Short mmCIF file of C-alpha atoms and ligand atoms in Angstrom, two decimals:
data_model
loop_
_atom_site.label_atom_id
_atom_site.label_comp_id
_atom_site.label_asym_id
_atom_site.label_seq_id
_atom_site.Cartn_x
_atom_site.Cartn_y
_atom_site.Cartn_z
CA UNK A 1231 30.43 4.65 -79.52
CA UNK A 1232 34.11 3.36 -79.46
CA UNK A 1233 35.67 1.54 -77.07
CA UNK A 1234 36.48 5.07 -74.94
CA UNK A 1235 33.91 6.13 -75.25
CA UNK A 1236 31.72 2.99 -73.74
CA UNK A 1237 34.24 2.42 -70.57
CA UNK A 1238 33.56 6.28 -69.94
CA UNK A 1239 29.65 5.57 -70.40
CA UNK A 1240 29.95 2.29 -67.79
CA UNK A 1241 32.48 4.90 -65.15
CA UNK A 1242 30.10 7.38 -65.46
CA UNK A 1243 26.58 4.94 -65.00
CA UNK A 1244 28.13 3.10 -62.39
CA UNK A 1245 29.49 6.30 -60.50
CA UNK A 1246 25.92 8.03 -60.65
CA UNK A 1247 24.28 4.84 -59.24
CA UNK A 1248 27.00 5.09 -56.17
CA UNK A 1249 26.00 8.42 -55.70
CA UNK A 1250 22.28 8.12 -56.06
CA UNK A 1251 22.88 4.82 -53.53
CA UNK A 1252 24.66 6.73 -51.19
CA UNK A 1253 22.35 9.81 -50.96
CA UNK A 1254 18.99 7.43 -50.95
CA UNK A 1255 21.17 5.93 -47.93
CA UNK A 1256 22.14 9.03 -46.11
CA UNK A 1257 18.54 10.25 -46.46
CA UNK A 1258 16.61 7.26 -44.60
CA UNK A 1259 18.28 7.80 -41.52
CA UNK A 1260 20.91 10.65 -41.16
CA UNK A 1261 20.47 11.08 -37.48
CA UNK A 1262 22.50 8.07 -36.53
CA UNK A 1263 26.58 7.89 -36.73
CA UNK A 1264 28.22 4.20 -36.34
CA UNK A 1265 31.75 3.43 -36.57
CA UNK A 1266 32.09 3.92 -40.45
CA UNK A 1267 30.89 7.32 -39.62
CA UNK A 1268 34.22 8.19 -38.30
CA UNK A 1269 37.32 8.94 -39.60
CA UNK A 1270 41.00 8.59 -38.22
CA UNK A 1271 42.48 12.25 -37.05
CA UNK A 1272 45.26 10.72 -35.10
CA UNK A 1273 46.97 7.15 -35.12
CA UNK A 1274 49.97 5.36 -33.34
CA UNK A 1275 50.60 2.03 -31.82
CA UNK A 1276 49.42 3.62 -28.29
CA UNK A 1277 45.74 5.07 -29.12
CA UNK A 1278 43.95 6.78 -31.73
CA UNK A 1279 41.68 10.07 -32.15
CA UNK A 1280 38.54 9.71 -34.17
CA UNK A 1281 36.27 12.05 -35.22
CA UNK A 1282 32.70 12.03 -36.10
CA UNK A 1283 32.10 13.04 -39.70
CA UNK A 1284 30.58 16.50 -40.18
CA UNK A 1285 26.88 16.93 -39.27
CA UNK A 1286 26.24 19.45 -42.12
CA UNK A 1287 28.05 17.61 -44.89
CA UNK A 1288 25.92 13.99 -43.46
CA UNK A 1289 22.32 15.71 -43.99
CA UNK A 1290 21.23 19.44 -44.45
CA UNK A 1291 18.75 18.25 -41.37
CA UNK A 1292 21.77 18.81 -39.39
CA UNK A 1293 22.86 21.86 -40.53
CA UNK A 1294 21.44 23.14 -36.95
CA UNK A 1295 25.01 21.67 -35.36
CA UNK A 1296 26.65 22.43 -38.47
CA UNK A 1297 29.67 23.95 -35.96
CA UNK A 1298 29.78 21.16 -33.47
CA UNK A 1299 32.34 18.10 -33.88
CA UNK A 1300 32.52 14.72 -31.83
CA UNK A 1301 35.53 13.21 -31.41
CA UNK A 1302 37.17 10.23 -29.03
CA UNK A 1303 40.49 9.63 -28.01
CA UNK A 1304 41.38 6.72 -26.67
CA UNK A 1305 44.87 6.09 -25.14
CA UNK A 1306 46.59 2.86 -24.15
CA UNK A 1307 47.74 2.05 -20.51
CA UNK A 1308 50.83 4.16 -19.56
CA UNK A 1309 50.59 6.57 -21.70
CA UNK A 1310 51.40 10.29 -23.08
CA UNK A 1311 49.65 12.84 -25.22
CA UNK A 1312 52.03 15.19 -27.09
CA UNK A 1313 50.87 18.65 -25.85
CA UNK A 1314 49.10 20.39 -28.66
CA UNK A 1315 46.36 23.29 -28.95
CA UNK A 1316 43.04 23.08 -30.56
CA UNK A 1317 41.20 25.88 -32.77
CA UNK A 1318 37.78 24.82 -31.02
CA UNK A 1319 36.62 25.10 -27.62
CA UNK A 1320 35.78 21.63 -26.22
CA UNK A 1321 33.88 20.11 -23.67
CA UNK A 1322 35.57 17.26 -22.66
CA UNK A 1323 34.15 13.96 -21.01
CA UNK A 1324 36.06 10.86 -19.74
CA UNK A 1325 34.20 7.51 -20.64
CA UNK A 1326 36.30 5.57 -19.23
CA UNK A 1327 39.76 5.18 -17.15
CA UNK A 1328 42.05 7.78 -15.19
CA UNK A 1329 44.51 10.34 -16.52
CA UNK A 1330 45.88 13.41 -15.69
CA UNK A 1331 45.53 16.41 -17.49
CA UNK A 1332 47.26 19.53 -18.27
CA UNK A 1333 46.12 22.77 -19.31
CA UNK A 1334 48.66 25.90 -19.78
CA UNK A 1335 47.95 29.46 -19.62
CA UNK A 1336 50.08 32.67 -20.48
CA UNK A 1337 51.90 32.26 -17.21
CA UNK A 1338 50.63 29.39 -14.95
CA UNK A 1339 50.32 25.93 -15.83
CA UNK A 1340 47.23 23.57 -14.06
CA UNK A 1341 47.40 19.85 -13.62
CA UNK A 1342 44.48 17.59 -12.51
CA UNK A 1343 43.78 14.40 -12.25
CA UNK A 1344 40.45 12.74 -13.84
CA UNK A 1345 38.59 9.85 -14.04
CA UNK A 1346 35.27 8.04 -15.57
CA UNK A 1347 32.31 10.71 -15.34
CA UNK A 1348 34.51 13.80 -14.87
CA UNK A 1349 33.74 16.50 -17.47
CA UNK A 1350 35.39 19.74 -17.96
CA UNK A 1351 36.19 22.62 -20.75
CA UNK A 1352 39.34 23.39 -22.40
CA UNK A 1353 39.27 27.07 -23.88
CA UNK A 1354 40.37 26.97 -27.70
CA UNK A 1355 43.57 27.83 -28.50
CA UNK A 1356 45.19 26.57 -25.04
CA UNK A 1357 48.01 24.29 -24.64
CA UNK A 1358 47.16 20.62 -23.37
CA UNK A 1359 48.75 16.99 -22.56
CA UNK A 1360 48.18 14.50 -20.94
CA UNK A 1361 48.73 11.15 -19.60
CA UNK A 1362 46.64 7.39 -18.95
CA UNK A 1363 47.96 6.59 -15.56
CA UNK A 1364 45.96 3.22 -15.25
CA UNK A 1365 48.78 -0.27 -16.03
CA UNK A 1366 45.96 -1.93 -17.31
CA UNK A 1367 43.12 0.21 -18.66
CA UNK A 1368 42.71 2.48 -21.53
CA UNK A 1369 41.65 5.90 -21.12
CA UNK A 1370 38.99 7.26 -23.22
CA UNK A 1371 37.68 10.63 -23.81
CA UNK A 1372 34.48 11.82 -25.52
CA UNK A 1373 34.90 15.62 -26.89
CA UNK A 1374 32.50 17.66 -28.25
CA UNK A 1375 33.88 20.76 -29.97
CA UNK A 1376 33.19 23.91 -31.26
CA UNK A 1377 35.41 25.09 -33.71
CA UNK A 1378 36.33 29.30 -33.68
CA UNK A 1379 38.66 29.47 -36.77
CA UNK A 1380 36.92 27.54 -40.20
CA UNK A 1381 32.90 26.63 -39.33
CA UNK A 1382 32.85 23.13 -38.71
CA UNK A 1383 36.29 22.03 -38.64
CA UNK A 1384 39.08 21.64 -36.09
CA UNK A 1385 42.51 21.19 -36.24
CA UNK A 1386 45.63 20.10 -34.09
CA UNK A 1387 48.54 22.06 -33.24
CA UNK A 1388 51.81 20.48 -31.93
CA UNK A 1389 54.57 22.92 -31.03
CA UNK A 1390 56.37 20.44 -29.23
CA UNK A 1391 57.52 17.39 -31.41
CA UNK A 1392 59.19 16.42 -34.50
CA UNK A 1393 58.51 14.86 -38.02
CA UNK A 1394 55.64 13.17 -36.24
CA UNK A 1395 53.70 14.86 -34.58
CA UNK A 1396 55.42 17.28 -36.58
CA UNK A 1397 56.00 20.52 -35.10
CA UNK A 1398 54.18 23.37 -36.95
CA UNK A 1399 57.93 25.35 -35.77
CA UNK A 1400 58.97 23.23 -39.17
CA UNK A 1401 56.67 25.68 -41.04
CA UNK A 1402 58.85 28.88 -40.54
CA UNK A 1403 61.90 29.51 -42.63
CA UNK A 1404 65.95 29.07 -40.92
CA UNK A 1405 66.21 32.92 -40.35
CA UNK A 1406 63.25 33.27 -38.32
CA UNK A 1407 63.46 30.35 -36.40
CA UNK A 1408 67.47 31.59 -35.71
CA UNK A 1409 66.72 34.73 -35.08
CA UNK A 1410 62.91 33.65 -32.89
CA UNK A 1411 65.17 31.09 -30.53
CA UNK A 1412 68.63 32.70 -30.96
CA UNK A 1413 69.87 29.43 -30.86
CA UNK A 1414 72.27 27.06 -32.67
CA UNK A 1415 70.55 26.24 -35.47
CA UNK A 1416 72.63 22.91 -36.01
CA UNK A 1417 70.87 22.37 -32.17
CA UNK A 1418 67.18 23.37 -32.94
CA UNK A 1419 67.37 21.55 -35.87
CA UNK A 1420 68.20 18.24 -34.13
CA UNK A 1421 65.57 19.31 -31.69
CA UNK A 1422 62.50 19.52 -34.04
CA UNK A 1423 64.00 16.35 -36.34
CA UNK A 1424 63.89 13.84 -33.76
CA UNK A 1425 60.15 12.98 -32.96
CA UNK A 1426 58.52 10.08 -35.06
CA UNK A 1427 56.87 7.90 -32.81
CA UNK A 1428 53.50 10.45 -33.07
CA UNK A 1429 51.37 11.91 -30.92
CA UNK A 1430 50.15 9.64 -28.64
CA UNK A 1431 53.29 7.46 -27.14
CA UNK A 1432 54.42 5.19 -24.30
CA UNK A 1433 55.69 6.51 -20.74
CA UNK A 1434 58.32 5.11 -18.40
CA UNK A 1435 56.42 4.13 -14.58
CA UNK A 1436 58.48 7.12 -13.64
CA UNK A 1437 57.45 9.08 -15.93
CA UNK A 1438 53.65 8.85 -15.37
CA UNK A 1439 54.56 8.87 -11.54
CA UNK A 1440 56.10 12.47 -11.56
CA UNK A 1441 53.24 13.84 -14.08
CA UNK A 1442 50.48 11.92 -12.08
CA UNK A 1443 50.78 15.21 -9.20
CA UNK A 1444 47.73 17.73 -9.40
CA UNK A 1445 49.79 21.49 -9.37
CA UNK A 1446 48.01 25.21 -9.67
CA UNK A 1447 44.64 24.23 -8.34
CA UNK A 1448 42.94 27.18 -8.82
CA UNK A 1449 41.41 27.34 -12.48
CA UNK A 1450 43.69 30.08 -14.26
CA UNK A 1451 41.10 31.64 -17.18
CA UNK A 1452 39.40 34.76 -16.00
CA UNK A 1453 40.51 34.20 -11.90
CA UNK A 1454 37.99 31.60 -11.59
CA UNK A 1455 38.15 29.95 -8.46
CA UNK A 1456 35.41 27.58 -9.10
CA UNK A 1457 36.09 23.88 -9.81
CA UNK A 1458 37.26 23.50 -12.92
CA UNK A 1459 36.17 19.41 -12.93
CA UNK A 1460 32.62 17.88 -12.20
CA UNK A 1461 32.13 14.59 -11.53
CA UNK A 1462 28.72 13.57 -13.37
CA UNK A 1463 28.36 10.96 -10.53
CA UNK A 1464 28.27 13.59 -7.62
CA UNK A 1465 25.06 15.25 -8.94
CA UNK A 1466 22.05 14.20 -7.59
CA UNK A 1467 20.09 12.16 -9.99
CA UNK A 1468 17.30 14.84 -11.27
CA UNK A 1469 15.22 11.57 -12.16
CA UNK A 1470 15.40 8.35 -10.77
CA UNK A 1471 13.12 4.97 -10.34
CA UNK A 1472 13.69 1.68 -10.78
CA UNK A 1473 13.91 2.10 -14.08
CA UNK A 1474 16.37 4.66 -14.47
CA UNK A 1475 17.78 7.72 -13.35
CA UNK A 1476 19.22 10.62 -15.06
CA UNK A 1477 22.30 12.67 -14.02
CA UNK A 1478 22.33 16.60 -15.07
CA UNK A 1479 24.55 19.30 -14.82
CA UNK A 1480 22.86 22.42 -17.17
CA UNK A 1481 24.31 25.78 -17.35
CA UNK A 1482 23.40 27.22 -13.96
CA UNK A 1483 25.86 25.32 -12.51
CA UNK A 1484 28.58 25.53 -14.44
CA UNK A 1485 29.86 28.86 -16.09
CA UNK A 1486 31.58 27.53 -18.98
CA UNK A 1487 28.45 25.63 -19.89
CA UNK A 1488 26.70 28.56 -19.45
CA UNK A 1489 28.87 30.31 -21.57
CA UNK A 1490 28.43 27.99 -24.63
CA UNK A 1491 25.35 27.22 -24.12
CA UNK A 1492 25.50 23.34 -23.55
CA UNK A 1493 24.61 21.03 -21.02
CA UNK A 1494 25.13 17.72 -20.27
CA UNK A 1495 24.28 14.63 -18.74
CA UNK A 1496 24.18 10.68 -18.67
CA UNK A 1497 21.39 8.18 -18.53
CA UNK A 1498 21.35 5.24 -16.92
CA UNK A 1499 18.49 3.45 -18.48
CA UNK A 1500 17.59 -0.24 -16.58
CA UNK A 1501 17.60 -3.46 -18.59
CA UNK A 1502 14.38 -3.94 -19.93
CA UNK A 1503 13.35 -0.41 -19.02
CA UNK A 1504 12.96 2.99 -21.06
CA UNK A 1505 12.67 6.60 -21.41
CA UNK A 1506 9.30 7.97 -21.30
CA UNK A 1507 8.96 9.32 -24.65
CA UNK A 1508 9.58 13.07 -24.60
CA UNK A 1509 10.85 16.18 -26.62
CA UNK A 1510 13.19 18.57 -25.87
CA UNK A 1511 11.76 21.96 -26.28
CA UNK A 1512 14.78 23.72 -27.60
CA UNK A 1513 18.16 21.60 -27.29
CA UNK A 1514 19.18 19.08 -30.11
CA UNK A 1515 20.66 16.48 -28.01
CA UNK A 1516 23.99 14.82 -29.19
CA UNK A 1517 23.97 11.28 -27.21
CA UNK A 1518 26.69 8.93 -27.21
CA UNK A 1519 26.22 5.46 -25.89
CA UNK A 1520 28.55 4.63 -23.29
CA UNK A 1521 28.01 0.96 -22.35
CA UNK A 1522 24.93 -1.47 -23.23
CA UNK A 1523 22.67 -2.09 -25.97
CA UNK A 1524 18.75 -0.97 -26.73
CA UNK A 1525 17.48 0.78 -29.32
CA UNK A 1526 15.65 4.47 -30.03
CA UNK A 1527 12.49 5.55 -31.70
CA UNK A 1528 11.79 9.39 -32.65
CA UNK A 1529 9.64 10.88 -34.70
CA UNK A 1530 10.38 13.04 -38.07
CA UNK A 1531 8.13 15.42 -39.85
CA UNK A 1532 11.63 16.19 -42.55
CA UNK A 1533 11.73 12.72 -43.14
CA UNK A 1534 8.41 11.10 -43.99
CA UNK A 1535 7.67 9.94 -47.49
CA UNK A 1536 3.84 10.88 -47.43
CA UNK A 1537 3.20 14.07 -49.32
CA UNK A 1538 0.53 15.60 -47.72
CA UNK A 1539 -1.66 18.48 -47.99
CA UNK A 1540 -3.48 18.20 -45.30
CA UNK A 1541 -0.70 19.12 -42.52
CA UNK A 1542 2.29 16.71 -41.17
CA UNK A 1543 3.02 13.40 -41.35
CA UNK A 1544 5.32 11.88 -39.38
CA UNK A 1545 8.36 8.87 -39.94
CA UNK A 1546 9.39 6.50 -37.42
CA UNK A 1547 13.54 6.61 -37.28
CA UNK A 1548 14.46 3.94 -35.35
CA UNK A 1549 18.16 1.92 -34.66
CA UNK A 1550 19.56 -0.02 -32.76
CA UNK A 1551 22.25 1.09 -30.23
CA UNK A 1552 25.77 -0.13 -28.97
CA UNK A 1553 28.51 0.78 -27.35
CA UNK A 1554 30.03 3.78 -29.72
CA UNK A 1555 26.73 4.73 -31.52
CA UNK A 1556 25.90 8.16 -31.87
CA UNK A 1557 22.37 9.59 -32.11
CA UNK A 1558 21.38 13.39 -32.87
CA UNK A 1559 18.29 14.19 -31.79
CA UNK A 1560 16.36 17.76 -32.75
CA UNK A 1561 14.76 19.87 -30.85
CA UNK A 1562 11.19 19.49 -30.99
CA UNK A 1563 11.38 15.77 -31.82
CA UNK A 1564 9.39 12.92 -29.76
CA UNK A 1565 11.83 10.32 -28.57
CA UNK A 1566 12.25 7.30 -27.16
CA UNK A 1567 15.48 5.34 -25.87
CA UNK A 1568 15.11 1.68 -24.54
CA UNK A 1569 17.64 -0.87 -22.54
CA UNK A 1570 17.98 -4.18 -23.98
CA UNK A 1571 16.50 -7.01 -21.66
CA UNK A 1572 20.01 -8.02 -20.83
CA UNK A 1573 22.11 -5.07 -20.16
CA UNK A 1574 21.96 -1.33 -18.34
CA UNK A 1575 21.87 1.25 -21.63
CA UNK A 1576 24.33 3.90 -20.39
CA UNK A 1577 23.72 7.21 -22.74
CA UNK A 1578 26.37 10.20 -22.31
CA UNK A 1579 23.83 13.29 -24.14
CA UNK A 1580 25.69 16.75 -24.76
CA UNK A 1581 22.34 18.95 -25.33
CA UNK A 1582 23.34 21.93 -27.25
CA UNK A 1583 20.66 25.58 -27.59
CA UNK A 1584 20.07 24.51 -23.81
CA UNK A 1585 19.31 27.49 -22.11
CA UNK A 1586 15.58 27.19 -21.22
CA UNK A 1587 15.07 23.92 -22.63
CA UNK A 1588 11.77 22.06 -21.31
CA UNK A 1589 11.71 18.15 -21.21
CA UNK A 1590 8.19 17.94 -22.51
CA UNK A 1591 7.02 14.37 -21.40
CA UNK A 1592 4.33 12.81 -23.96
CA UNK A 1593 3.46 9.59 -21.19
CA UNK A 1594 4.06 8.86 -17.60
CA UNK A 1595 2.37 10.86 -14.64
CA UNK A 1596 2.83 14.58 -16.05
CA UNK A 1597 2.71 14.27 -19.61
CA UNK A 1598 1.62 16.79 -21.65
CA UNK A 1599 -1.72 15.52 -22.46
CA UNK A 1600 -3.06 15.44 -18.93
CA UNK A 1601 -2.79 18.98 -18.84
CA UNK A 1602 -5.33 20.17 -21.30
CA UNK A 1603 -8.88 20.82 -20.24
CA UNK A 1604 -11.59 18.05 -20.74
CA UNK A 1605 -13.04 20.46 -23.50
CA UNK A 1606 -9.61 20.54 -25.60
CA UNK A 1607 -9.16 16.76 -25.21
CA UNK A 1608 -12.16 16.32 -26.48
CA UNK A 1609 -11.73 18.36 -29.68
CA UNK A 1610 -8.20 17.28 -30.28
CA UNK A 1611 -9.30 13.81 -29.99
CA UNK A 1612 -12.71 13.48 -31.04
CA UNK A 1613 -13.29 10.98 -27.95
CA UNK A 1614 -15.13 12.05 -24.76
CA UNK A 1615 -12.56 13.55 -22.06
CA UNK A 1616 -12.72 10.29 -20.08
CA UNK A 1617 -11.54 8.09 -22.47
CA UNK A 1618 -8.78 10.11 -22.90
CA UNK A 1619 -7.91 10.34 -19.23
CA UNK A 1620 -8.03 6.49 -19.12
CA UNK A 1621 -5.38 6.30 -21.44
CA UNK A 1622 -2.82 8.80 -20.51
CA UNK A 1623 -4.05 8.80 -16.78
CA UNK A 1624 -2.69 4.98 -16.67
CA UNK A 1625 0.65 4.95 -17.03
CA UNK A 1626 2.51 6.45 -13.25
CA UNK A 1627 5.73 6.06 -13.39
CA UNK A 1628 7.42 8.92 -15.10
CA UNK A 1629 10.89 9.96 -16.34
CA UNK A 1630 11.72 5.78 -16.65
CA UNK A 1631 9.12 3.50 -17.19
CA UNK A 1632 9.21 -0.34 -17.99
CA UNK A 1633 9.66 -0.97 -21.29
CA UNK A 1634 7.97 -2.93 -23.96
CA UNK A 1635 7.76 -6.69 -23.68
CA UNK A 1636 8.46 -8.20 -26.55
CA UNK A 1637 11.70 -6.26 -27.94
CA UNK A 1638 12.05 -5.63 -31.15
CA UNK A 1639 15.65 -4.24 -32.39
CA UNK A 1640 14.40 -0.66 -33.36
CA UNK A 1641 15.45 -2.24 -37.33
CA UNK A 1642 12.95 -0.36 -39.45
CA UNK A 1643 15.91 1.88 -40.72
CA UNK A 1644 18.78 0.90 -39.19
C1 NAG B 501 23.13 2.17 -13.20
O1 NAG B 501 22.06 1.54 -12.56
C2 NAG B 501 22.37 0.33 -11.89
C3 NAG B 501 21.08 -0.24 -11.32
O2 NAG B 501 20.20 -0.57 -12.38
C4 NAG B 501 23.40 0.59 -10.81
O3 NAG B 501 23.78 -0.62 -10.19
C5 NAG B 501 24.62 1.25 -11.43
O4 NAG B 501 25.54 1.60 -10.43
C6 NAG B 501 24.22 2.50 -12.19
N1 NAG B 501 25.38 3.05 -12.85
C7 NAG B 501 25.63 4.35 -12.87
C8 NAG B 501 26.87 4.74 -13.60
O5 NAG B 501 24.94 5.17 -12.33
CU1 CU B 502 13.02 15.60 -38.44
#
């Protein structure tokens, strides 16, 4: 082999042990997303937009929310985002901070304010801006989208702008664009040249004072009159101890949900406290955590190494979890989320296939054990009745329940 020949050998060996590293990698645990996970879709001095990698292209196991994207903008005190327009619907959820929004129709424009634990929709395809009114606090905004035009990708549009944003108006040729504004094209040409300070910039106190008014309060798609924002916080909590409590909204109350099919809600799990370990009957929850630390556990039949012949065997999938980690977790899976001993774990979940979902609990006072007759507990677990009773009749707390002792980090396959 010459010399060639032998450096194209070593490229090649070295580039198929990447690979085979990466996959083995992507394999152990492809149901949790950390920061190298994301990638940059928008950057200036002011803020950022980053979106979660594509679930399909991280693990065929995902292909189930193959046409779902995350993303999270975050945007400095005082400041403005370019209007633009989306090819995805989105579901929208501030994390943190207060802005104001604007959303434009054919003929009607509607401005709202927002702030940490509001959540509304913004159709695809409509116009949008907006502003971080706080001096002293960044705004940040969790999306998850649903993309109409190319499966599983999104993009940006910015009419309004310049070289950057650049305006997609750049696109079109001189003739149309002189004969489109019928205007002097030494004077639209000045006017889509100028822009380079991107899309997310800084605003004058005046500025964000005259765009911090709410106008057109009454929603403009379809003649909706209905509130167009929910406040996660104004729900009642649909579980709640000590140890926890859970905030909903699902589809009934909230047509666009219902539309698309998504709910969505946020956990506030107590230090040194957990979920009860459950299963969602039909959603495949998308959780984001807000604020604290813990760790999860779930259980995965795609994942285990045992070949079996026998019937299923089941992997523990386990990480730890911080501020900006993202979990997906199928229907059908047992789960488990748990506060460290130090800090409230704060868990934002967008739960997607929701309609009729159950939250089957597998402990606590109505799990799904206690309901089967002494005769099928007995079968299933080759025990007498009793003994089964004692252990799943024990534990009466349900929805939150203390946690474990002694924690360990949830490392196995971090
Ligand atoms: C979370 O729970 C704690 C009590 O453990 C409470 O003080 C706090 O206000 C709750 N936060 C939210 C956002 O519900
Ligand atoms: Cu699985």
């Amino acid at each position: 082999m010459g010399i060639a020949g032998r450096v194209c050998f070593l490229v090649l060996a070295i580039l198929l042990v990447s690979v085979s590293a990466k996959e083995e990698k992507q394999e152990k645990n492809p149901y949790v997303f950390e920061d190298r996970h994301f990638t940059t879709g928008l950057k200036t001095q002011h803020g950022s937009l980053r979106i979660l990698k594509n679930f399909a292209e991280r693990s065929e196991l995902l292909l189930g929310i193959g046409n779902y994207r995350v993303a999270v903008l975050e945007a400095q005190p005082q400041t403005f985002v370019v209007p633009n327009h989306l090819d995805a619907d989105a579901l929208v959820y501030v994390a943190q901070g207060m802005g104001t929004v604007s959303l434009m129709s054919e003929d009607n424009r509607e401005s709202f304010n927002i702030r940490e634990g509001d959540f509304f929709w913004i159709s695809a395809g409509t116009p949008t801006y907006l502003i971080n009114r706080q001096k002293n606090q960044n705004l940040v905004i969790a999306k998850l989208l649903q993309p109409v035009a190319v499966p599983g990708r999104f993009e940006a549009y910015f009419g309004a702008g310049g070289e950057n944003p650049e305006s997609f108006y750049n696109a079109f040729s001189d003739e149309i664009l002189d004969a489109a504004l019928n205007a002097k094209s030494d004077k639209w040409r000045r006017l889509f040249r100028k822009q380079r300070q991107g899309a997310i910039l800084k605003a004058s106190e005046e500025q964000i004072r005259a765009m911090s008014r709410e106008e057109g309060g009454i929603w403009p798609f379809g003649g909706q009159t209905k509130r167009s924002v929910i406040n996660i916080h104004d729900q009642r909590p649909s579980q709640f101890n000590q140890y926890g409590q859970l905030y909903e909204v699902d589809s009934s109350q909230h047509w666009q949900l219902q539309d698309h099919d998504v709910s969505i809600s946020l956990a506030n799990i107590t230090q040194g406290a957990m979920t009860t370990p459950y299963y969602n009957s039909k959603a495949t929850k998308i959780s984001i955590v807000v604020d604290g630390e813990g760790y999860f556990e779930m259980a995965c039949p795609h994942l285990s190494q045992q070949q079996q012949q026998r019937g299923p065997s089941y992997q523990k999938v386990s990480s730890p979890l911080k501020r900006g980690t993202v979990v997906v977790v199928p229907a059908g899976h047992p789960y488990v989320a748990v506060a460290s001993n130090n800090q409230n774990l704060q868990l934002l979940c967008f739960e997607i296939n929701s309609k009729n979902n159950k939250r089957y609990p597998l402990a606590g006072r109505r799990n799904i054990i206690n309901q089967l007759e002494r005769e099928a507990k007995e079968l299933a677990f080759g025990v007498s009745a009793r003994e089964v009773d004692e252990v799943f009749g024990s534990q009466n707390d349900e929805g939150f329940v203390k946690g474990p002792r002694q924690q360990q980090q949830g490392r196995a396959d971090a």
